[in-house]
Short mmCIF file of C-alpha atoms and ligand atoms in Angstrom, two decimals:
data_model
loop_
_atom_site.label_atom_id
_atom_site.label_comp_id
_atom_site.label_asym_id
_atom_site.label_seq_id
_atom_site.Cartn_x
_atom_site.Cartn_y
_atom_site.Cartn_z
CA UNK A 1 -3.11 -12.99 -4.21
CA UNK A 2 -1.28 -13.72 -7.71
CA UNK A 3 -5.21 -14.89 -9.21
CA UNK A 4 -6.27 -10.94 -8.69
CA UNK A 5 -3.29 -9.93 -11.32
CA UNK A 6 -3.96 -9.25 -14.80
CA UNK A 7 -1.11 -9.47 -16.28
CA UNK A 8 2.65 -9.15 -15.34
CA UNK A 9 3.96 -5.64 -16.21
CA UNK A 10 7.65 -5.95 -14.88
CA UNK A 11 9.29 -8.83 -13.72
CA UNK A 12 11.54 -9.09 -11.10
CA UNK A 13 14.81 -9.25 -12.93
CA UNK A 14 13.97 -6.37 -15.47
CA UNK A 15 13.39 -4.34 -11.70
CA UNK A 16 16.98 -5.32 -10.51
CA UNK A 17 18.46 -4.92 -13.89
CA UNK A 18 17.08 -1.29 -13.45
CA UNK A 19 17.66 -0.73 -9.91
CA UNK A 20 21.08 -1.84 -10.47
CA UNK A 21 21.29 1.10 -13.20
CA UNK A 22 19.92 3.99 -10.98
CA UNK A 23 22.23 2.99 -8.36
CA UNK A 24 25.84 2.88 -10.21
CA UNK A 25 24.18 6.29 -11.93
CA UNK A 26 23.78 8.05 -8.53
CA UNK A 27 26.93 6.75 -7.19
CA UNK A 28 28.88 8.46 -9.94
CA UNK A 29 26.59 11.49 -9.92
CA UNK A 30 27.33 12.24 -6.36
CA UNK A 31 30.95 10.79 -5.90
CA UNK A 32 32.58 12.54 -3.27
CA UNK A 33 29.41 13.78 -1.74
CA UNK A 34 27.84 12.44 1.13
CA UNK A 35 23.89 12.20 0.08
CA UNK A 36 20.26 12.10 1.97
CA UNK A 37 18.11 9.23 0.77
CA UNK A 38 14.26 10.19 1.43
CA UNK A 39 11.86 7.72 1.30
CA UNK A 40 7.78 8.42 0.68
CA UNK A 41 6.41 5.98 2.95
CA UNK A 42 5.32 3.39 2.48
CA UNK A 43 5.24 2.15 -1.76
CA UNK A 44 9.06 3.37 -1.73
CA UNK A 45 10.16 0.81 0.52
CA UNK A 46 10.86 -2.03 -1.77
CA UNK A 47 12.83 0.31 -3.96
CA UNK A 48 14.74 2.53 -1.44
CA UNK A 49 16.06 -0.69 0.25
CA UNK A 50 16.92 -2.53 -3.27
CA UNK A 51 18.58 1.07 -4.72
CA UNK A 52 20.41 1.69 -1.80
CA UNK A 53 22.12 -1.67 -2.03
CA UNK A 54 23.36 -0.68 -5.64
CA UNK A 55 24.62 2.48 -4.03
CA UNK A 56 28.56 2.34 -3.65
CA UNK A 57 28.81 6.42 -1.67
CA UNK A 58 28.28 7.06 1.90
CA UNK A 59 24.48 7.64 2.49
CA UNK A 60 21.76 7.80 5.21
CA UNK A 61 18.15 7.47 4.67
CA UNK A 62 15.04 9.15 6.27
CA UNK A 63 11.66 9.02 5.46
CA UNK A 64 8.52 10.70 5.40
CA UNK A 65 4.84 9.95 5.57
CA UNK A 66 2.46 11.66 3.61
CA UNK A 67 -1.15 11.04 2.63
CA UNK A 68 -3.04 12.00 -0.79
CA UNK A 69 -5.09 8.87 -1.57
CA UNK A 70 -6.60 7.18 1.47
CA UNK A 71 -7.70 3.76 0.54
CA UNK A 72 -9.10 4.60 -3.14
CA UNK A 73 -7.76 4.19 -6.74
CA UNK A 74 -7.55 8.15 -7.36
CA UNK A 75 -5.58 10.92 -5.83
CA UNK A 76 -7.82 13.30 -3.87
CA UNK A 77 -5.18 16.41 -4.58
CA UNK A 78 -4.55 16.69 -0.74
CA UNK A 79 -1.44 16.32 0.51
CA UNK A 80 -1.48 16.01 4.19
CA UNK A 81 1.97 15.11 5.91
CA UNK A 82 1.40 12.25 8.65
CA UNK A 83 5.47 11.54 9.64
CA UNK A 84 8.13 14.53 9.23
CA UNK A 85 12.02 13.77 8.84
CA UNK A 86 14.27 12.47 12.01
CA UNK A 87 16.95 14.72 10.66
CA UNK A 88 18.24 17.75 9.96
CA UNK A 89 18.69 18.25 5.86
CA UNK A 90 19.91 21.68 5.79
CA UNK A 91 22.93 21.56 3.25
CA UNK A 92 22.69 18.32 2.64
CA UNK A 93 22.35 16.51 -1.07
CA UNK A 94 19.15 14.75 -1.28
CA UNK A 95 17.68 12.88 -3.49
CA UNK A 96 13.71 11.72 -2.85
CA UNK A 97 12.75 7.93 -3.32
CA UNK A 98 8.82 7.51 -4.81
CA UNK A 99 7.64 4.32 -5.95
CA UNK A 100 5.40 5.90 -8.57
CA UNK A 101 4.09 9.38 -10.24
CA UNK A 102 0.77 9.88 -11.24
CA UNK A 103 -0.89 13.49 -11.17
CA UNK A 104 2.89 14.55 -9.73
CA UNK A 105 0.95 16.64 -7.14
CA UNK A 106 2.68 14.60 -4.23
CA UNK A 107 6.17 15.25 -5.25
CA UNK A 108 5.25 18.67 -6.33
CA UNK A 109 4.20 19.25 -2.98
CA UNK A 110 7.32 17.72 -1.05
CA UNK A 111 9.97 19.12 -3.42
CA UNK A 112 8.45 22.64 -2.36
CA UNK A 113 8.64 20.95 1.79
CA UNK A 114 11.73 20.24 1.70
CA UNK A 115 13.15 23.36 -0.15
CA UNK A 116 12.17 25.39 2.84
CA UNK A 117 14.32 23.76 4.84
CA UNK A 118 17.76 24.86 2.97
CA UNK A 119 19.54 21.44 1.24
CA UNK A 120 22.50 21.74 -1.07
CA UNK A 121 20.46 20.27 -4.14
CA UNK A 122 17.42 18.13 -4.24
CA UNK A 123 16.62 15.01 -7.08
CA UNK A 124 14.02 12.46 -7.56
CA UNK A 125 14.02 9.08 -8.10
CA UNK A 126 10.99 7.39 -9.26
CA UNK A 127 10.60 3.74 -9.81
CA UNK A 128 7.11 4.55 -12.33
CA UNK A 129 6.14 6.81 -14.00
CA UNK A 130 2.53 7.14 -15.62
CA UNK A 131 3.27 10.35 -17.71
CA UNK A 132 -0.29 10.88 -19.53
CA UNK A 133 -1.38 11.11 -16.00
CA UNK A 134 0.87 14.26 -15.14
CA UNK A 135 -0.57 17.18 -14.01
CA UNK A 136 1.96 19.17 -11.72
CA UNK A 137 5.54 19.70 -13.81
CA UNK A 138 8.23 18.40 -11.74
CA UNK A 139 11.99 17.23 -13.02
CA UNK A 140 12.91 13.61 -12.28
CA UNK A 141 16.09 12.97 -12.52
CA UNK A 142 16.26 8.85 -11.86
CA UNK A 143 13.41 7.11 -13.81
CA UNK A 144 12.98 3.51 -13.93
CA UNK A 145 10.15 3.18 -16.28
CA UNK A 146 6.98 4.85 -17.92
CA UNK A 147 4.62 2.64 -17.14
CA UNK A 148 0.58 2.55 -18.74
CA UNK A 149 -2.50 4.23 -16.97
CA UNK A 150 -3.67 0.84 -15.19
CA UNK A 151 -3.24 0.15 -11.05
CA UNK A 152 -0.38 -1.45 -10.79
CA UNK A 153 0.42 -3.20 -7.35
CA UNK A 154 3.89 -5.34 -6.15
CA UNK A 155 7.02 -4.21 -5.58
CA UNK A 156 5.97 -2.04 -2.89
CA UNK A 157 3.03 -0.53 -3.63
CA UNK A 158 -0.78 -1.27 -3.03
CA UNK A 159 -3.82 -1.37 -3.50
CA UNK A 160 -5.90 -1.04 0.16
CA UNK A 161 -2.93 -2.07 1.66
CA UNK A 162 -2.61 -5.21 -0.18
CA UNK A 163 -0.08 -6.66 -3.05
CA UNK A 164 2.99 -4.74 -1.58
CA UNK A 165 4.48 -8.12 -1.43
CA UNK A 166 4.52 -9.16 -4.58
CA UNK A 167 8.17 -9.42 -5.62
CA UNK A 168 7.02 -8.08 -9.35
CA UNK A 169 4.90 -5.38 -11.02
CA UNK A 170 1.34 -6.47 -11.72
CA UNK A 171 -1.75 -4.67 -13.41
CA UNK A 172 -4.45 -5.47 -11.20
CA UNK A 173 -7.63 -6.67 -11.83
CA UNK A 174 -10.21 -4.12 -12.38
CA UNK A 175 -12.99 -6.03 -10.69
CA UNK A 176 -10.90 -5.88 -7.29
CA UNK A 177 -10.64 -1.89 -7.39
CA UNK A 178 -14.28 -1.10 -9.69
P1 IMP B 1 0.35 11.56 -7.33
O1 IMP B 1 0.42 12.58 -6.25
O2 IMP B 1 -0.96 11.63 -8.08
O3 IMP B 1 1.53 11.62 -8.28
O4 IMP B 1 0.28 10.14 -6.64
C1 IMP B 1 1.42 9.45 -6.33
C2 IMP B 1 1.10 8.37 -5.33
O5 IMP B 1 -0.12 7.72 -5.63
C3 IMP B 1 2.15 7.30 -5.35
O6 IMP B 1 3.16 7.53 -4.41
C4 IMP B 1 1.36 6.05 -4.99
O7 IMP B 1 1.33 5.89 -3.59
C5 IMP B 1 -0.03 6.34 -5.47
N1 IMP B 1 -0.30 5.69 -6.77
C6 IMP B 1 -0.44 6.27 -7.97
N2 IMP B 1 -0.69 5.37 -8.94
C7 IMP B 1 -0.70 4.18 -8.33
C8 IMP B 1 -0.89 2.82 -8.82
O8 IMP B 1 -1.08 2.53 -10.02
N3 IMP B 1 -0.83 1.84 -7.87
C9 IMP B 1 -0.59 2.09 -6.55
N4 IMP B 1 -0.41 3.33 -6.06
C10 IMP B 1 -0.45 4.36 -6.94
MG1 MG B 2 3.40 6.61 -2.56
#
């Protein structure tokens, strides 16, 4: 697996380093609130479960499914929702977990989801983003990085379902993907 990286983009230190930083951020943010955690299935994993370690609040987490790339490099601009929340988030704070923004068009398209159903406020944290990339305009309020227009795999997310183990950030090769 590690001989189809290019190069090392983020380690796994400067991740926790950052992680740790979100999460002491969001605590503060939010203290005396009880708060929604939303995870995009599934390149959010990795980071949802790390961040919500370095939160110090009460908080539950949910997730959803949703599909806009099937097993390709580049976003098809359909967003089609495969797994809907367990609970209710009507007046609730909630802040959405994505691994990484590219076109935006995903979060663009849940932020306007989840509106409809009524919460107190709604955030985004984002592990990556690639902001040349950007074509919807969306706020994020928690950013970990801006991160250069390669694939990057590790860390949670993937490439064809692979690399989501990797425990750092890696450009991949452009002969796997090309
Ligand atoms: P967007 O809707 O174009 O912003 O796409 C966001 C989604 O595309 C992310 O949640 C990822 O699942 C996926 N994605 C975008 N760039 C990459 C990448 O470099 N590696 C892996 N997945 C990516
Ligand atoms: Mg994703």
């Amino acid at each position: 697996m590690k001989n189809d990286i290019e190069k090392v983009l983020l380690t796994e230190e400067e991740l926790k380093e950052k992680v740790r930083e979100i999460g002491s951020k969001i605590s503060e943010d939010y203290r005396g609130e009880e708060l929604v955690l939303i995870g995009v299935l599934k390149g959010s994993v990795m980071f949802m479960s790390e961040l919500m370690k370095e939160i110090s609040i009460y908080c539950s987490m949910d997730f959803m499914a949703v599909s806009s790339y099937g097993n390709g490099s580049e976003s098809s601009g359909v967003v089609r929702i495969l797994k809907d929340l367990d609970e209710s988030i009507e007046n609730k704070h909630v802040i959405i977990i994505e691994d990484i923004i590219d076109s935006g068009i995903t979060l663009e398209y849940l932020i306007k989801y989840l509106n409809g159903r009524n919460p107190k406020s709604i955030e985004i944290a984002c592990l990556l983003n690639k902001k040349d990339r950007r074509k919807a305009n969306i706020g994020v309020k928690y950013l970990g990085f801006d991160v250069p227009d390669y694939f990057l795999v590790g860390y949670g997310l993937d490439f064809a379902e692979r690399y989501r183990n990797l425990p750092y950030i890696g450009i991949l090769k452009e002969s796997i993907y090309k």
